[in-house]
Amino acid sequence: MLVKEVLLGLLTGAVFFTIGILLGHFAIDKGSSVPEWVQDASRDVDESIIEKFLAELDTNEIKENLRELTKVPHMATTPGDEATVEFMLKRWKDPKTGLDNAWREDYKVYLSFPDKTNPNKVSVVDPENRVLFTAREREKAYQPEQDDPEVVQPFAAYSPAGNVKGKLVYANQGKISDFELLNRTLDLRGTIAITRYGGEGRSKKAINAAKFGIVGVLVYTEPYDINDGLVSESETYPNSWYLPPSGVERGSYNTDFGDLLTPYLAAKDDTYRRPKEDITGIPPIPAQPIGFEDAERLICELDGDDAPIEWQGSLKCTYKLGGPGFKPTSLLNNSNVHMDIYNTERLEYSANVMGIIRGSVEPDRYVIYGNHRDSWVHGAIDPSSGTAVMLEITRVLGKMVKEGRWRPRRSIIFGSWGAEEFGLIGSAEYTEEYFSKLSERTVAYINVDISVFANATLRASASPAAQSVLFTASKQVNAPGTTTSVYENWIKYFNRTSPNYGVIPNVGFLTGAGSDYAAFMHYLGITSMDISYYYDRSKTRARIYPAYHTAYDTFDYASKFIDPGFTSHQAVARTAGNVLVRLADSLLLPFNCSDYAESLERYLSQAVTAFEEKLAAKEISMESLKKAVQLFRETATKLDRLIMDSDLAKETPLKARRINDQLMLLDRAFLDPLAFPEQYGFRHVIWASRSSSVPTFPGLADAVEKAESTDLKEDWDQAHKHLSIVTQAIAGAAHTLDDVI
């Protein structure tokens, strides 16, 4: 009994002693006597630091970065790419403006290349084997850059080698519906199809074609889609920003991201590699891109019925479907198109260049800023405009760190991804190698791939949680050449009406795998954003800047037609850099879960309108989904109130850490590794890729539309399953925002 009393007394004393220390700690005036770590732990972002950072971002430095980065072609794994790796490392190791550390990480990846000694050929050959027409093997040179021997011949990466011939048909964008229309009146077996870019992924054009017995696919850039209908040399580069007639868009013809032989594994030397015969998502038949001047010669000679009005374009003729083949009055009559493709695949080493500024308070929390480094040719806009901006951001931040003027609260990792043009390989390999570390510790990923498409307005896509920090940053930066903020200018070009805020800039959603954010957002569930400067869509139909992936994407093109003066590059650097500093240095992460609730409510409204009645007819109720979205709204509001009522600088640092973890892990709560077994790398049930045109929950939308088309019980069961998946994901995410149990 005595022992128990003694132990109880000791325990009681210890409790009061601990309480006394805590009371004393938080009651004292936080002056010079307070330990430095306490002051650091309660420190918030310093607005004066942000102002100095923004002021030091220099247009001329960005310009010279771009000039250096585009001196030579730097396709992945080529000597030009290796020179760029060394340039990045040199800059990030600079003793005056470099980062705390920089290094390279090499991966052994499966890539596809044309044969330098045996170029791919597209020709028209008559029955006597006479060549009547041959497409260009290289684009026309207007500047010395196009004559560089390292300019790679236009090719479709991952297209198989092969020699095929057949009568030609025109198949619009190569969608399944396009081939179905052709197949109603034509026997497509053994034919070759010519398609235009857009409407369907590069690889899918060939995958779709093969299902109808087509043996080869040509792809061209339609001037109606990219040039606002202009086709003559006098109206195109080097006289304007439009694509010249011989310009050819190169590209990776695969549907999955990451190394194709090592799915879900980092492609290191000793990694298991599956047989290449097991690769899916690449063309099963030869494919080859050509310029629109060659496409015009082929399309305008076709026989057959007129193509539908929506299939027509700006070439100087009425587009026909093909007989199959050419019209009787054509010099090409009764001739076949021949495709001689000599692409080869091989394993090559590709490097990511990594750098870090270590955090002073939470070094185990990372904000990652990335941009891919490799290009198809010189790549001034894609991707070097983004690399030039990233290098200027690291120069200024590195200088501030080296001079002792600043160090972020959290660590900042910079990534220069390799082999991205071949299918987002560098970022995917990085996320696969460091899966657990990144999943647990990464606050956000900022992607600035193509920093400047044109010089009209900011454009951003992001997780809804990041909308608020994008708005805060864009309000502090002036649009180029104006006293108007980037935010106000943004509203003029891209806006929507929010039930909570009124008219605001429209921040797009990160659906699909359009850029380097894919592995971070869809695979890891890391809150991500993609930032760029864009063109005025009211003044052009161009689906992207016209020199995209061609030999004309050069420093000359960028400095004359995209951003003379490099002020839009600077605006992107200031906006993205501002976001970066706030994410790295704010005491409380500048994320807003109520904005996420609004996005879920928008998706719910679309789903109810499009699907509720159809599901109800199959006795499937959407009530649980409605309740889950409502629960998310309630818990988001509750967390917002807790944040507003807290003075975190004066409370225990553990409270800020706890709330930050809730905000940081929000997107992770929407991951379901079993939701999309047929889609590689997609685990985020809200933002995964979808084929449905209804802008709502992707798994549900695609499943309902498939069930509608088949009316099979098993397909309606899948629709019910996807309804349950998204419902439980949203409810689970809501619980992560709630109080600790």
XYZ file of C-alpha atoms in Angstrom:
741
model
C 0.000 0.000 0.000
C 2.825 2.372 0.914
C 4.576 1.639 -2.376
C 1.419 2.491 -4.303
C 1.112 5.804 -2.458
C 4.717 6.687 -3.199
C 4.355 5.836 -6.864
C 1.143 7.821 -7.072
C 2.825 10.804 -5.455
C 5.765 10.628 -7.844
C 3.446 10.371 -10.844
C 1.320 13.321 -9.673
C 4.423 15.397 -9.120
C 5.752 14.564 -12.572
C 2.482 15.591 -14.183
C 2.404 18.959 -12.371
C 6.088 19.504 -13.136
C 5.460 18.933 -16.879
C 2.403 21.207 -16.861
C 4.445 23.864 -15.121
C 7.138 23.721 -17.781
C 4.577 23.977 -20.571
C 2.739 26.855 -18.883
C 5.979 28.617 -18.258
C 7.113 28.076 -21.823
C 3.969 29.452 -23.424
C 3.418 32.212 -20.853
C 6.811 33.891 -21.143
C 7.423 36.714 -23.515
C 9.108 35.281 -26.581
C 12.056 37.562 -26.505
C 15.758 36.886 -26.630
C 15.562 34.387 -23.767
C 13.363 32.026 -25.813
C 15.338 29.220 -27.464
C 16.016 29.798 -31.139
C 14.214 26.608 -32.141
C 11.001 27.883 -30.554
C 11.199 31.091 -32.573
C 11.943 29.106 -35.754
C 9.067 26.707 -35.152
C 6.561 29.551 -34.889
C 7.977 31.589 -37.780
C 5.609 32.246 -40.694
C 6.326 33.256 -44.276
C 8.012 36.665 -44.506
C 6.288 38.895 -47.070
C 9.352 41.128 -47.367
C 11.406 38.094 -48.423
C 8.870 37.319 -51.139
C 9.015 40.912 -52.381
C 12.819 40.809 -52.593
C 12.713 37.434 -54.334
C 10.246 38.670 -56.952
C 12.303 41.798 -57.591
C 15.476 39.809 -58.258
C 14.004 37.531 -60.949
C 15.624 38.887 -64.110
C 14.271 38.676 -67.672
C 17.763 38.861 -69.140
C 18.940 35.920 -67.026
C 15.968 33.872 -68.260
C 16.711 34.871 -71.831
C 20.358 33.826 -71.566
C 19.340 30.562 -69.888
C 17.132 29.782 -72.877
C 19.839 30.751 -75.352
C 22.256 28.324 -73.679
C 19.724 25.513 -73.354
C 18.802 25.642 -77.053
C 22.243 25.832 -78.647
C 22.018 22.248 -79.860
C 19.304 19.596 -80.163
C 19.037 17.608 -76.933
C 16.813 14.601 -77.431
C 17.005 12.198 -74.504
C 20.309 10.275 -74.121
C 22.039 12.129 -76.987
C 25.302 14.074 -76.532
C 23.243 17.280 -76.455
C 21.173 15.920 -73.583
C 24.292 14.920 -71.643
C 25.699 18.442 -72.149
C 22.473 19.827 -70.685
C 22.831 17.509 -67.676
C 26.303 18.901 -67.028
C 25.050 22.469 -67.484
C 22.294 21.947 -64.907
C 24.725 20.402 -62.418
C 27.199 23.235 -62.894
C 24.526 25.831 -62.206
C 23.137 24.049 -59.151
C 26.625 23.525 -57.700
C 27.728 27.132 -58.201
C 29.403 28.350 -54.977
C 27.608 31.707 -55.054
C 24.168 30.914 -56.451
C 23.862 27.149 -56.255
C 21.773 24.880 -54.072
C 22.787 23.022 -50.911
C 23.440 19.921 -52.985
C 22.917 18.665 -56.533
C 23.379 15.261 -58.105
C 22.335 13.061 -61.006
C 20.302 9.878 -60.836
C 20.653 7.522 -63.793
C 18.087 5.070 -65.078
C 18.381 2.480 -67.804
C 15.289 3.016 -69.936
C 13.695 1.545 -73.040
C 13.612 4.100 -75.867
C 12.789 4.147 -79.566
C 14.805 5.872 -82.303
C 14.849 6.114 -86.086
C 17.805 4.633 -87.943
C 20.227 7.429 -88.878
C 21.686 5.422 -91.767
C 18.356 4.158 -93.065
C 15.712 6.891 -92.732
C 12.011 6.152 -92.604
C 10.313 6.627 -95.974
C 6.777 7.313 -97.130
C 6.210 7.000 -100.859
C 3.615 6.285 -103.523
C 4.539 3.419 -105.849
C 2.701 2.315 -108.984
C 2.082 -1.293 -110.052
C 5.335 -1.260 -112.058
C 7.192 -0.359 -108.854
C 7.936 3.180 -110.008
C 8.118 5.764 -107.232
C 5.664 8.534 -108.091
C 5.941 10.559 -104.913
C 8.158 10.622 -101.813
C 7.448 12.539 -98.638
C 10.162 14.723 -97.131
C 12.600 12.988 -94.805
C 13.660 16.273 -93.131
C 11.977 19.600 -92.579
C 12.986 22.542 -94.771
C 15.754 24.706 -93.312
C 14.986 28.396 -92.854
C 17.651 28.989 -90.194
C 20.963 27.231 -89.422
C 19.318 25.303 -86.558
C 17.300 23.152 -88.962
C 20.503 22.099 -90.732
C 22.122 20.779 -87.545
C 23.072 17.128 -88.217
C 21.690 16.214 -84.767
C 18.144 17.212 -85.754
C 16.363 13.879 -85.562
C 14.274 12.823 -88.542
C 10.552 13.090 -87.776
C 9.364 9.752 -86.399
C 6.758 8.104 -84.227
C 8.578 6.839 -81.146
C 7.659 3.203 -80.331
C 6.134 2.614 -83.754
C 7.296 -0.848 -84.841
C 9.607 -1.238 -87.794
C 7.995 -2.631 -90.902
C 7.489 -2.356 -94.639
C 3.818 -2.086 -95.506
C 1.824 -0.950 -98.497
C -1.825 -0.386 -99.267
C -4.464 1.845 -100.758
C -4.921 5.124 -98.872
C -7.968 6.235 -96.879
C -8.541 9.434 -94.930
C -9.613 8.742 -91.324
C -9.913 12.208 -89.777
C -8.540 12.049 -86.188
C -8.214 8.281 -85.993
C -10.914 7.840 -83.364
C -12.823 4.566 -83.186
C -15.909 6.432 -84.385
C -13.961 7.715 -87.411
C -12.936 4.212 -88.443
C -16.463 2.944 -87.820
C -17.805 5.567 -90.238
C -15.298 4.528 -92.905
C -15.974 0.859 -92.319
C -19.659 1.258 -93.213
C -18.847 1.749 -96.891
C -15.208 0.707 -97.327
C -13.239 -2.472 -96.822
C -10.383 -1.163 -94.674
C -8.408 -4.390 -94.565
C -4.931 -3.936 -95.992
C -5.267 -0.158 -96.361
C -3.130 2.658 -95.002
C -4.893 5.480 -93.163
C -3.870 9.123 -93.056
C -5.062 10.914 -89.922
C -4.656 14.361 -88.421
C -3.370 15.198 -84.945
C -5.952 15.945 -82.262
C -9.072 14.251 -80.944
C -7.280 11.043 -80.036
C -3.877 10.201 -78.582
C -1.010 9.539 -80.967
C -0.701 5.856 -80.172
C -4.446 5.287 -80.051
C -4.762 6.339 -83.699
C -2.692 3.321 -84.720
C -4.196 1.023 -82.080
C -7.684 1.918 -83.294
C -6.722 1.509 -86.950
C -5.332 -1.973 -86.435
C -8.704 -3.163 -85.128
C -10.134 -2.591 -88.600
C -7.375 -4.412 -90.496
C -5.468 -1.269 -91.468
C -1.741 -1.984 -91.881
C -0.172 1.465 -91.409
C -0.989 4.984 -90.219
C 0.261 8.398 -91.329
C -0.305 11.403 -89.069
C -0.102 15.051 -90.101
C -0.752 18.445 -88.511
C -3.880 19.971 -90.050
C -3.373 23.710 -90.769
C -7.001 24.433 -89.870
C -6.256 23.139 -86.355
C -2.807 24.679 -85.839
C -2.379 27.563 -88.323
C -5.847 29.150 -88.378
C -6.029 27.847 -91.934
C -2.808 29.424 -93.234
C -0.757 27.155 -95.507
C 1.698 29.210 -97.563
C 5.359 29.760 -96.722
C 4.898 33.534 -96.823
C 2.360 33.295 -93.968
C 4.261 30.869 -91.751
C 7.594 30.670 -89.926
C 10.019 32.445 -90.309
C 7.480 35.162 -91.167
C 5.050 34.394 -88.327
C 4.538 31.932 -85.479
C 2.610 29.514 -87.703
C 3.944 26.102 -88.736
C 5.680 25.942 -92.152
C 4.322 23.435 -94.689
C 7.148 20.955 -94.100
C 6.911 21.078 -90.287
C 6.347 17.711 -88.618
C 5.245 17.035 -85.046
C 7.319 14.274 -83.510
C 6.057 12.459 -80.457
C 5.932 9.423 -78.260
C 3.327 6.935 -79.465
C 2.554 5.199 -76.177
C -0.366 5.449 -73.785
C 1.317 4.578 -70.467
C 3.808 6.756 -68.619
C 7.126 5.568 -67.256
C 9.606 3.034 -68.592
C 7.710 0.444 -70.632
C 9.768 -2.564 -69.532
C 9.666 -1.893 -65.777
C 6.111 -0.886 -64.822
C 5.844 0.189 -61.159
C 9.582 -0.412 -60.721
C 12.446 2.063 -61.089
C 14.459 1.218 -64.210
C 17.850 0.566 -62.582
C 20.562 -1.684 -64.035
C 19.473 -4.819 -62.207
C 15.692 -4.242 -62.291
C 13.536 -7.041 -63.683
C 12.388 -6.239 -67.216
C 9.367 -7.838 -68.764
C 9.585 -9.179 -72.331
C 9.001 -6.410 -74.840
C 6.223 -8.545 -76.328
C 4.240 -7.867 -73.145
C 4.240 -4.092 -73.649
C 0.795 -2.641 -74.251
C -0.322 0.801 -75.368
C 2.067 1.157 -78.316
C 1.210 0.937 -82.028
C 0.776 -2.629 -83.321
C 1.299 -1.362 -86.887
C 3.814 1.094 -88.389
C 3.087 4.782 -87.899
C 4.852 7.872 -89.243
C 4.210 11.637 -88.967
C 4.477 13.862 -92.065
C 4.110 17.572 -92.853
C 0.925 19.090 -94.200
C 2.509 19.874 -97.574
C 2.955 16.122 -98.118
C -0.441 15.389 -96.581
C -2.000 17.784 -99.105
C -0.495 15.873 -102.027
C -1.966 12.625 -100.704
C -5.365 13.787 -99.430
C -6.136 15.978 -102.434
C -5.608 13.047 -104.804
C -8.008 10.704 -103.000
C -11.050 9.149 -104.652
C -14.327 8.264 -102.979
C -17.112 10.118 -101.233
C -16.666 13.558 -99.738
C -15.584 13.393 -96.122
C -18.081 14.798 -93.578
C -18.000 18.564 -93.183
C -16.414 18.283 -89.725
C -13.570 16.248 -91.274
C -12.701 18.970 -93.793
C -9.685 21.222 -93.332
C -7.638 23.964 -94.941
C -5.719 22.059 -97.588
C -6.552 23.231 -101.097
C -9.194 20.670 -101.955
C -12.341 18.934 -100.788
C -11.273 16.090 -98.547
C -12.397 12.669 -99.796
C -12.536 9.381 -97.887
C -10.562 7.395 -100.462
C -11.803 4.740 -102.880
C -9.793 3.243 -101.113
C -6.992 4.828 -103.096
C -6.581 7.725 -105.486
C -9.018 9.102 -108.079
C -8.832 7.877 -111.709
C -7.726 11.285 -113.000
C -4.788 11.438 -110.603
C -1.221 10.686 -111.619
C -1.188 8.484 -108.521
C -4.150 6.393 -109.704
C -4.004 2.672 -108.991
C -0.906 3.149 -106.828
C -0.144 2.109 -103.282
C 1.268 4.107 -100.411
C 4.417 2.449 -99.089
C 5.659 2.901 -95.539
C 9.221 1.770 -94.859
C 9.838 2.231 -91.157
C 13.204 1.356 -89.615
C 12.759 2.414 -86.004
C 14.760 0.518 -83.412
C 14.330 0.124 -79.660
C 17.178 -0.109 -77.183
C 18.124 0.412 -73.560
C 19.873 3.710 -72.862
C 20.936 5.573 -69.738
C 18.900 8.686 -68.966
C 19.550 11.028 -66.039
C 17.397 13.062 -63.726
C 19.262 16.051 -62.320
C 18.231 16.727 -58.727
C 18.957 19.593 -56.363
C 17.906 20.558 -52.855
C 17.627 23.517 -50.498
C 17.295 21.993 -47.039
C 14.600 23.242 -44.699
C 15.499 24.839 -41.382
C 12.519 23.659 -39.302
C 10.921 20.753 -41.159
C 13.660 19.367 -43.402
C 11.702 16.108 -43.665
C 8.860 17.856 -45.525
C 9.451 18.475 -49.232
C 8.075 20.834 -51.817
C 9.100 19.557 -55.260
C 9.453 21.842 -58.271
C 10.044 20.081 -61.582
C 10.430 20.460 -65.315
C 11.627 18.021 -67.930
C 14.881 18.708 -69.697
C 14.922 16.620 -72.891
C 13.386 17.831 -76.142
C 12.702 16.379 -79.573
C 14.935 18.946 -81.265
C 16.077 22.300 -79.814
C 12.939 22.550 -77.707
C 12.923 26.281 -76.968
C 9.324 26.301 -75.760
C 8.883 22.627 -74.913
C 10.557 22.219 -72.477
C 13.349 24.763 -72.294
C 11.127 27.740 -71.513
C 10.277 25.921 -68.284
C 13.893 24.969 -67.619
C 15.026 28.561 -68.168
C 12.483 29.759 -65.596
C 13.450 27.045 -63.094
C 17.129 27.966 -63.401
C 16.357 31.608 -62.655
C 14.278 30.668 -59.615
C 17.102 28.477 -58.294
C 19.673 31.212 -58.989
C 17.814 33.760 -56.880
C 16.865 31.377 -54.067
C 20.336 29.835 -54.058
C 21.922 33.265 -53.786
C 19.631 34.197 -50.883
C 20.585 30.989 -49.066
C 24.323 31.371 -49.742
C 24.261 34.958 -48.488
C 22.424 33.962 -45.318
C 19.375 36.070 -46.143
C 16.871 33.225 -46.123
C 16.333 29.527 -45.666
C 12.951 27.860 -46.106
C 11.055 26.178 -43.317
C 10.650 23.011 -45.413
C 13.048 21.481 -47.898
C 12.728 22.296 -51.598
C 13.671 19.648 -54.153
C 14.221 20.645 -57.769
C 13.959 18.022 -60.503
C 15.158 18.222 -64.092
C 13.518 15.117 -65.512
C 15.074 13.065 -68.298
C 13.422 11.194 -71.200
C 10.047 12.798 -70.505
C 9.282 13.231 -74.195
C 9.307 9.448 -74.480
C 6.473 9.109 -71.981
C 7.097 11.012 -68.725
C 9.862 8.549 -67.891
C 12.116 10.608 -65.602
C 9.444 11.703 -63.142
C 7.824 8.251 -63.140
C 11.129 6.515 -62.370
C 11.807 8.994 -59.571
C 8.408 8.443 -57.976
C 8.763 4.673 -58.294
C 12.236 4.586 -56.749
C 11.312 6.855 -53.825
C 7.658 5.860 -53.548
C 7.408 5.530 -49.751
C 9.568 8.546 -48.945
C 7.692 10.830 -51.316
C 4.258 9.499 -50.344
C 4.820 10.237 -46.671
C 6.709 13.518 -46.812
C 5.903 15.555 -49.929
C 3.767 18.644 -49.446
C 3.203 19.507 -53.109
C 4.540 19.236 -56.637
C 4.836 22.335 -58.846
C 5.167 21.650 -62.568
C 6.342 24.305 -65.014
C 6.947 22.332 -68.200
C 6.189 24.739 -71.049
C 6.358 27.990 -69.129
C 5.217 30.197 -72.008
C 2.966 29.051 -74.875
C 2.322 32.705 -75.724
C 2.124 36.042 -73.932
C -1.558 36.701 -73.175
C -2.431 35.257 -69.767
C -1.582 32.888 -66.981
C -3.131 29.434 -67.175
C -3.050 26.868 -64.399
C -4.364 23.406 -63.672
C -4.198 22.134 -60.123
C -5.641 20.141 -57.315
C -8.509 22.266 -55.934
C -6.663 22.505 -52.610
C -3.984 24.626 -54.323
C -6.358 27.159 -55.886
C -6.006 29.638 -53.021
C -2.209 29.799 -53.079
C -2.254 30.271 -56.857
C -4.641 33.191 -56.436
C -2.552 34.740 -53.654
C 0.624 34.531 -55.721
C -0.949 35.807 -58.953
C -2.357 38.867 -57.150
C 1.190 39.933 -56.208
C 2.583 39.857 -59.753
C 1.840 42.351 -62.516
C 0.888 41.087 -65.956
C 3.639 41.956 -68.477
C 3.581 45.563 -69.623
C 0.660 46.543 -67.383
C -0.194 47.698 -63.897
C -2.866 44.993 -63.796
C -2.160 41.942 -61.689
C -1.706 38.537 -63.259
C -4.808 37.526 -61.297
C -6.997 40.260 -62.832
C -5.618 39.588 -66.287
C -6.245 35.860 -65.831
C -9.932 36.501 -65.103
C -10.272 38.288 -68.453
C -9.258 35.173 -70.384
C -10.245 32.169 -68.254
C -12.941 32.594 -65.620
C -15.824 30.865 -63.917
C -18.465 31.819 -61.374
C -17.909 30.269 -57.971
C -20.850 29.965 -55.545
C -18.447 31.020 -52.776
C -16.329 33.730 -54.423
C -18.188 35.014 -57.479
C -16.175 35.455 -60.699
C -12.674 34.022 -60.319
C -9.962 32.640 -62.608
C -10.801 29.180 -63.853
C -8.201 26.745 -62.519
C -8.364 23.574 -64.598
C -8.321 20.076 -63.153
C -5.310 17.779 -63.567
C -7.152 15.043 -65.413
C -5.145 12.725 -67.636
C -1.376 12.445 -67.997
C -0.602 15.551 -70.007
C 2.699 16.445 -68.381
C 5.280 15.721 -65.697
C 2.774 16.069 -62.855
C 1.133 12.737 -63.811
C 3.187 10.449 -61.580
C 2.936 12.821 -58.622
C -0.803 13.479 -58.842
C -2.230 10.251 -60.190
C 0.195 7.686 -58.798
C 1.279 9.238 -55.482
C -1.679 11.500 -54.739
C 0.547 14.509 -54.101
C -1.221 17.865 -54.398
C 0.055 19.173 -57.737
C -0.222 22.127 -60.074
C 0.833 22.994 -63.624
C 1.558 26.653 -64.398
C 2.183 28.407 -67.718
C 1.500 31.559 -69.717
C -0.943 31.048 -72.549
C -2.395 32.645 -75.645
C -5.670 34.430 -76.269
C -7.990 31.649 -77.424
C -10.365 34.182 -78.981
C -7.678 35.056 -81.529
C -6.572 31.598 -82.651
C -7.803 28.026 -83.062
C -4.297 26.652 -82.524
C -4.552 23.568 -80.284
C -0.999 24.307 -79.096
C 1.784 26.634 -80.197
C 2.371 25.792 -83.893
C 6.072 24.848 -83.768
C 5.402 22.185 -81.105
C 7.788 19.194 -81.386
C 9.223 20.417 -84.692
C 12.645 21.630 -85.848
C 11.320 25.207 -85.726
C 10.960 25.329 -81.926
C 14.146 27.364 -81.516
C 15.470 30.361 -79.617
C 14.783 32.475 -82.709
C 11.130 31.342 -82.742
C 10.671 31.902 -79.002
C 12.311 35.328 -78.892
C 10.560 36.673 -82.001
C 7.065 35.213 -81.859
C 6.323 33.752 -78.437
C 7.723 36.174 -75.868
C 9.835 39.078 -77.143
C 11.424 40.664 -74.106
C 10.845 37.507 -71.995
C 8.417 39.345 -69.737
C 5.906 36.480 -69.790
C 8.686 34.117 -68.740
C 9.376 36.486 -65.857
C 5.682 36.585 -64.902
C 5.624 32.775 -64.742
C 8.841 32.760 -62.704
C 7.365 35.280 -60.268
C 4.047 33.469 -59.941
C 5.413 29.929 -59.686
C 8.288 31.090 -57.476
C 5.879 32.919 -55.187
C 3.794 29.740 -54.849
C 6.965 27.764 -54.148
C 8.162 30.067 -51.363
C 4.740 30.109 -49.724
C 4.483 26.323 -49.771
C 7.989 25.973 -48.396
C 7.875 28.726 -45.785
C 4.334 29.166 -44.451
C 3.716 28.036 -40.898
C 0.394 26.595 -42.068
C 0.242 25.123 -45.572
C -1.688 27.512 -47.852
C -4.190 24.880 -48.974
C -7.954 25.257 -48.753
C -10.022 22.106 -48.323
C -13.293 24.041 -48.786
C -12.224 24.755 -52.366
C -11.895 21.007 -52.747
C -15.440 20.625 -51.416
C -16.701 23.046 -54.056
C -15.047 20.999 -56.813
C -16.575 17.786 -55.512
C -19.968 19.496 -55.453
C -19.496 20.559 -59.085
C -18.668 16.982 -60.042
C -21.623 15.669 -58.032
C -24.015 18.042 -59.776
C -22.795 16.865 -63.186
C -23.092 13.218 -62.152
C -26.608 13.619 -60.796
C -27.766 15.423 -63.938
C -26.206 12.906 -66.303
C -26.602 9.601 -64.484
C -29.041 9.581 -61.542
C -32.132 8.706 -63.546
C -30.321 6.019 -65.535
C -28.899 4.433 -62.401
C -32.233 4.589 -60.621
C -33.790 2.621 -63.481
C -31.379 -0.177 -62.526
C -32.200 0.239 -58.829
C -28.843 1.884 -58.072
C -29.084 4.869 -55.739
C -26.781 7.893 -55.647
C -27.875 8.950 -52.161
C -24.722 7.635 -50.478
C -22.567 9.687 -52.856
C -24.589 12.801 -52.066
C -24.150 12.177 -48.342
C -20.398 11.633 -48.753
C -19.972 14.954 -50.564
C -22.051 16.685 -47.891
C -19.904 15.102 -45.171
C -16.780 16.364 -46.936
C -18.217 19.877 -47.040
C -19.056 19.766 -43.320
C -15.633 18.529 -42.212
C -13.871 20.980 -44.542
C -15.868 23.855 -43.029
C -15.059 22.598 -39.537
C -11.332 22.461 -40.286
C -11.446 25.939 -41.837
C -13.067 27.236 -38.655
C -10.418 25.583 -36.507
C -7.690 27.219 -38.588
C -9.315 30.669 -38.403
C -9.798 30.380 -34.641
C -6.205 29.322 -33.999
C -3.164 31.488 -33.428
C -0.676 28.820 -34.401
C 2.373 31.009 -33.844
C 1.513 31.036 -30.127
C 0.462 27.404 -29.783
C 2.376 24.159 -29.675
C 4.123 23.443 -32.992
C 2.527 20.011 -32.917
C -0.875 21.554 -33.645
C 0.376 23.200 -36.823
C 2.107 19.966 -37.790
C -1.118 18.001 -37.255
C -3.207 20.362 -39.377
C -0.518 20.474 -42.038
C -0.517 16.691 -42.219
C -4.280 16.737 -42.748
C -3.886 19.240 -45.584
C -0.822 17.541 -47.068
C -2.404 14.087 -47.134
C -5.806 15.151 -48.472
C -5.183 14.127 -52.077
C -3.629 10.857 -50.867
C -7.004 10.000 -49.301
C -8.523 9.721 -52.789
C -6.116 6.999 -53.928
C -7.437 3.522 -54.653
C -4.833 1.183 -56.190
C -7.553 -1.217 -57.362
C -9.962 1.291 -58.883
C -8.542 1.343 -62.416
C -6.736 -1.952 -63.092
C -6.826 -1.293 -66.833
C -5.133 2.124 -66.527
C -1.438 2.190 -65.714
C -0.440 4.566 -62.937
C -3.910 6.006 -62.293
C -5.029 5.617 -58.682
C -6.696 8.971 -57.893
C -10.438 8.315 -58.140
C -11.327 12.001 -58.679
C -8.832 13.083 -61.334
C -7.986 9.897 -63.254
C -8.190 9.931 -67.036
C -11.651 9.408 -68.491
C -13.107 8.789 -71.948
C -16.548 10.177 -71.086
C -17.353 13.730 -72.133
C -19.207 14.330 -68.853
C -16.916 16.342 -66.523
C -17.413 14.276 -63.410
C -15.992 11.348 -61.431
C -14.066 9.405 -64.101
C -14.637 5.802 -63.068
C -18.356 6.362 -62.603
C -18.770 8.301 -65.855
C -16.953 5.753 -68.008
C -18.685 2.795 -66.361
C -22.194 4.236 -66.762
C -21.602 5.147 -70.394
C -20.292 1.667 -71.142
C -23.283 0.099 -69.389
C -25.607 2.312 -71.407
C -24.036 1.156 -74.655
C -24.206 -2.580 -73.826
C -27.046 -2.763 -71.288
C -25.329 -5.848 -69.860
C -25.885 -6.654 -66.208
C -22.153 -7.050 -65.578
C -21.535 -3.558 -66.938
C -24.237 -2.033 -64.727
C -22.618 -3.908 -61.839
C -19.359 -2.170 -62.706
C -21.147 1.172 -62.682
C -22.469 0.358 -59.204
C -18.969 -0.672 -58.131
C -17.440 2.615 -59.314
C -20.203 4.532 -57.566
C -19.214 2.752 -54.343
C -15.498 3.362 -54.949
C -15.877 7.122 -55.329
C -18.421 7.360 -52.517
C -16.152 5.641 -50.008
C -13.093 7.560 -51.200
C -14.837 10.897 -50.592
C -16.163 9.772 -47.202
C -12.690 8.541 -46.252
C -11.139 11.839 -47.313
C -13.715 13.671 -45.207
C -12.664 11.672 -42.147
C -9.021 12.721 -42.640
C -10.142 16.336 -42.186
C -12.056 15.598 -39.012
C -10.779 15.810 -35.445
C -8.490 13.129 -34.126
C -10.522 10.140 -32.927
